[in-house]
Short mmCIF file of C-alpha atoms in Angstrom, two decimals:
data_model
loop_
_atom_site.label_atom_id
_atom_site.label_comp_id
_atom_site.label_asym_id
_atom_site.label_seq_id
_atom_site.Cartn_x
_atom_site.Cartn_y
_atom_site.Cartn_z
CA MET F 1 74.72 103.57 106.16
CA LYS F 2 71.81 105.15 104.23
CA LYS F 3 71.73 106.16 100.62
CA ASN F 4 71.57 109.79 101.43
CA ASP F 5 74.37 109.37 104.25
CA THR F 6 77.29 109.89 101.81
CA LYS F 7 79.41 111.74 104.28
CA THR F 8 80.08 108.52 106.26
CA ARG F 9 81.23 106.64 102.94
CA LYS F 10 85.00 107.07 101.88
CA SER F 11 85.41 104.05 99.53
CA LYS F 12 84.27 104.02 95.99
CA TYR F 13 81.82 101.55 94.55
CA ASN F 14 83.77 98.80 92.94
CA PRO F 15 81.94 95.61 92.37
CA GLU F 16 85.41 93.96 90.94
CA ARG F 17 86.73 93.68 94.46
CA ALA F 18 86.23 90.81 96.47
CA CYS F 19 84.64 92.79 99.11
CA TYR F 20 82.77 96.13 98.51
CA LEU F 21 79.92 98.31 99.40
CA THR F 22 77.16 98.56 97.13
CA ALA F 23 76.48 102.00 95.37
CA ASP F 24 73.43 102.70 97.60
CA GLY F 25 75.42 102.10 100.61
CA ARG F 26 72.74 99.50 101.83
CA TYR F 27 74.54 96.19 101.56
CA TYR F 28 78.10 95.00 102.02
CA CYS F 29 79.03 92.16 99.61
CA TYR F 30 81.65 89.52 99.38
CA ARG F 31 82.51 87.08 96.64
CA TYR F 32 82.64 83.48 97.41
CA TRP F 33 82.93 80.08 95.50
CA ASP F 34 79.88 78.22 94.77
CA PRO F 35 81.00 74.58 94.64
CA GLU F 36 77.37 73.33 93.33
CA ALA F 37 77.16 75.94 90.61
CA LYS F 38 80.79 75.96 89.92
CA ARG F 39 81.19 79.78 89.74
CA MET F 40 81.70 82.88 91.99
CA GLY F 41 78.50 83.95 93.91
CA VAL F 42 77.89 87.10 95.94
CA HIS F 43 76.61 87.25 99.34
CA LYS F 44 74.91 90.35 100.79
CA LEU F 45 74.84 91.50 104.26
CA GLU F 46 72.21 94.26 105.01
CA ILE F 47 73.77 97.33 106.86
CA GLY F 48 71.97 97.71 110.23
CA LYS F 49 70.61 94.20 110.08
CA ASP F 50 73.11 91.82 109.35
CA LEU F 51 76.11 94.09 109.74
CA SER F 52 76.53 96.90 112.34
CA LEU F 53 77.22 100.47 111.13
CA GLU F 54 80.36 100.64 113.38
CA LEU F 55 81.96 97.27 111.48
CA THR F 56 80.66 98.61 107.95
CA MET F 57 82.64 101.83 108.74
CA VAL F 58 85.65 99.75 109.57
CA LEU F 59 85.40 97.83 106.24
CA ASP F 60 84.77 101.03 104.32
CA GLU F 61 87.97 102.28 105.71
CA MET F 62 89.89 99.38 104.57
CA ASP F 63 88.16 99.70 101.14
CA TYR F 64 89.39 103.32 100.89
CA ASP F 65 92.84 102.24 101.70
CA ALA F 66 92.63 99.74 98.83
CA ASP F 67 91.28 102.56 96.53
CA LEU F 68 94.47 104.62 97.48
CA THR F 69 96.90 101.63 96.73
CA ASP F 70 94.93 100.88 93.40
CA ARG F 71 95.55 104.89 92.56
CA TYR F 72 99.11 104.79 93.39
CA GLN F 73 99.67 101.71 91.25
CA ASN F 74 97.82 103.12 88.28
CA GLU F 75 99.98 106.21 88.50
CA LEU F 76 103.16 104.42 88.38
CA ARG F 77 102.20 102.14 85.38
CA ASP F 78 104.04 102.37 82.15
CA PRO F 79 101.57 101.47 79.28
CA LEU F 80 104.40 101.13 76.71
CA PHE F 81 106.47 98.85 79.01
CA GLU F 82 103.36 96.58 79.83
CA THR F 83 102.68 96.40 76.11
CA LYS F 84 106.13 95.22 75.44
CA VAL F 85 106.10 92.74 78.26
CA ALA F 86 102.62 91.38 76.96
CA ARG F 87 104.17 90.95 73.38
CA TYR F 88 107.05 89.22 74.66
CA LYS F 89 104.86 86.72 76.62
CA SER F 90 102.62 86.07 73.61
CA ASP F 91 105.74 84.69 71.60
CA PRO F 92 108.98 84.54 73.78
CA ASP F 93 110.76 82.30 71.03
CA ALA F 94 110.35 84.90 68.20
CA GLU F 95 113.84 85.53 66.48
CA ASP F 96 113.79 89.10 67.63
CA ALA F 97 111.95 88.59 71.05
CA VAL F 98 113.72 90.40 73.92
CA ASN F 99 112.38 90.37 77.40
CA PRO F 100 111.75 94.05 78.28
CA TRP F 101 112.91 93.38 81.93
CA ASP F 102 116.35 92.56 80.64
CA THR F 103 116.54 96.08 79.12
CA VAL F 104 115.98 97.86 82.14
CA GLY F 105 119.05 99.87 82.89
CA ASP F 106 118.95 100.47 86.80
CA LYS F 107 119.54 97.19 88.64
CA LYS F 108 120.72 98.64 91.77
CA ASN F 109 117.58 97.09 93.52
CA SER F 110 118.14 93.58 92.06
CA VAL F 111 118.89 90.54 94.11
CA GLU F 112 122.27 90.24 92.55
CA ALA F 113 123.35 93.64 93.06
CA ALA F 114 122.14 93.08 96.83
CA LEU F 115 124.46 89.97 97.00
CA PHE F 116 127.53 91.02 95.15
CA ALA F 117 127.50 94.96 95.65
CA GLU F 118 130.88 96.19 96.91
CA PRO F 119 130.59 97.67 100.50
CA GLU F 120 130.70 101.46 100.45
CA PRO F 121 134.15 102.74 101.73
CA GLU F 122 134.07 104.40 105.09
CA ASN F 123 134.54 108.09 105.45
CA PRO F 124 138.38 108.60 106.23
CA GLU F 125 137.56 111.04 108.78
CA ILE F 126 135.19 108.61 110.58
CA SER F 127 137.79 105.98 110.20
CA VAL F 128 140.35 108.07 111.90
CA ALA F 129 137.95 109.13 114.78
CA ARG F 130 137.18 105.41 115.22
CA SER F 131 140.64 104.37 115.59
CA VAL F 132 141.18 107.04 118.27
CA ILE F 133 138.20 105.83 120.18
CA ASP F 134 139.28 102.07 119.91
CA ARG F 135 142.38 103.02 121.74
CA CYS F 136 140.59 104.94 124.58
CA THR F 137 139.82 103.39 127.99
CA THR F 138 136.59 101.43 128.54
CA ALA F 139 135.06 104.34 130.67
CA GLN F 140 136.09 106.82 127.99
CA GLN F 141 134.36 104.55 125.22
CA ASP F 142 131.25 104.10 127.16
CA LEU F 143 130.92 107.88 127.81
CA ILE F 144 131.24 108.60 124.10
CA TYR F 145 128.75 105.92 123.05
CA ARG F 146 126.00 106.96 125.58
CA HIS F 147 126.72 110.75 125.53
CA PHE F 148 127.00 111.06 121.36
CA GLY F 149 125.40 107.86 120.39
CA MET F 150 122.56 107.48 122.80
CA CYS F 151 122.23 111.31 123.54
CA GLU F 152 122.44 111.01 127.40
CA GLN F 153 123.38 113.81 129.40
CA LEU F 154 126.77 113.81 131.43
CA GLU F 155 124.81 113.92 134.68
CA ALA F 156 122.84 110.78 133.99
CA ILE F 157 126.13 108.91 132.74
CA ARG F 158 127.66 110.12 135.97
CA GLN F 159 125.11 108.70 138.08
CA ALA F 160 124.87 105.37 136.29
CA GLU F 161 128.69 105.00 136.85
CA ALA F 162 127.98 105.74 140.55
CA LYS F 163 125.60 102.80 140.69
CA GLN F 164 128.09 100.61 138.84
CA THR F 165 131.30 101.13 140.63
CA GLY F 166 130.04 102.73 143.90
CA LYS F 167 132.01 105.77 143.10
CA LEU F 168 130.47 109.08 142.13
CA PRO F 169 132.83 111.12 139.77
CA SER F 170 132.69 114.78 140.03
CA CYS F 171 131.05 116.73 137.34
CA VAL F 172 134.51 118.23 136.34
CA ALA F 173 135.90 114.86 136.06
CA MET F 174 133.05 113.80 133.56
CA THR F 175 133.60 116.95 131.40
CA ASN F 176 137.44 116.52 131.45
CA ARG F 177 136.96 112.91 130.44
CA LYS F 178 134.87 113.88 127.35
CA ASN F 179 137.08 116.87 126.42
CA LYS F 180 140.28 114.58 126.40
CA ILE F 181 138.81 112.27 123.77
CA LEU F 182 137.54 115.27 121.71
CA ASP F 183 140.92 116.58 122.11
CA LYS F 184 142.64 113.30 120.77
CA VAL F 185 140.27 113.16 117.91
CA ALA F 186 140.87 116.66 116.72
CA LYS F 187 144.70 116.10 116.87
CA ALA F 188 144.39 112.93 114.86
CA LEU F 189 142.45 115.02 112.40
CA GLY F 190 144.57 117.73 112.14
CA VAL F 191 142.11 120.39 113.45
CA GLU F 192 141.60 122.56 116.45
CA ARG F 193 138.67 121.67 118.57
CA LYS F 194 136.61 124.79 119.30
CA GLY F 195 135.41 125.27 122.80
CA ARG F 196 131.85 125.72 124.00
CA CYS F 197 130.58 129.30 123.29
CA ARG F 198 130.04 131.12 126.47
CA GLN F 199 127.59 134.04 127.03
CA PRO F 200 128.82 137.17 128.34
CA LYS F 201 128.05 137.93 131.85
CA LYS F 202 125.37 140.60 132.38
CA THR F 203 126.72 143.55 134.34
CA ALA F 204 124.35 144.74 137.27
CA LYS F 205 122.82 148.04 136.66
#
């Protein structure tokens, strides 16, 4: 990764990061703790010699992802709120000190809210439909689950039932089984089930 080969570089030069690519693109650096000097040191790997170009491009891609994360976090920052937090931490025992986090109104994502939140009531119509299906036969319930829940075609369900029971139900029987359940649900809901729209037959010219 040469200095004039900027098109292959995606990350920004950021020496504050633990690992980074130098501004000229000649070295990839990483910080380490030097126990003898008792301070952080920087180790350089020369691109093309100590480190392959392919691996450098992978590391550069990772650094680019870190750049995006930093950018998103900065966009979401609230300087005023951060100032209040810093002021509170500097003197939390002050007479008028208030923890800024306690003033946040929306606590729907808090741990307490998740633990003690009341379950949302089920849609009344769904509750009615569920009660009807619970009273259906096992074969009917299996058809509803696989056809509407798993989006399986009736023919696939028909073939699977044949393998399980040794008997192959007719296509008409499968359709009638589905329609009976839908009719029961529609009746319980007090609505009329609409039949499938049929295309008009084309007349021969």
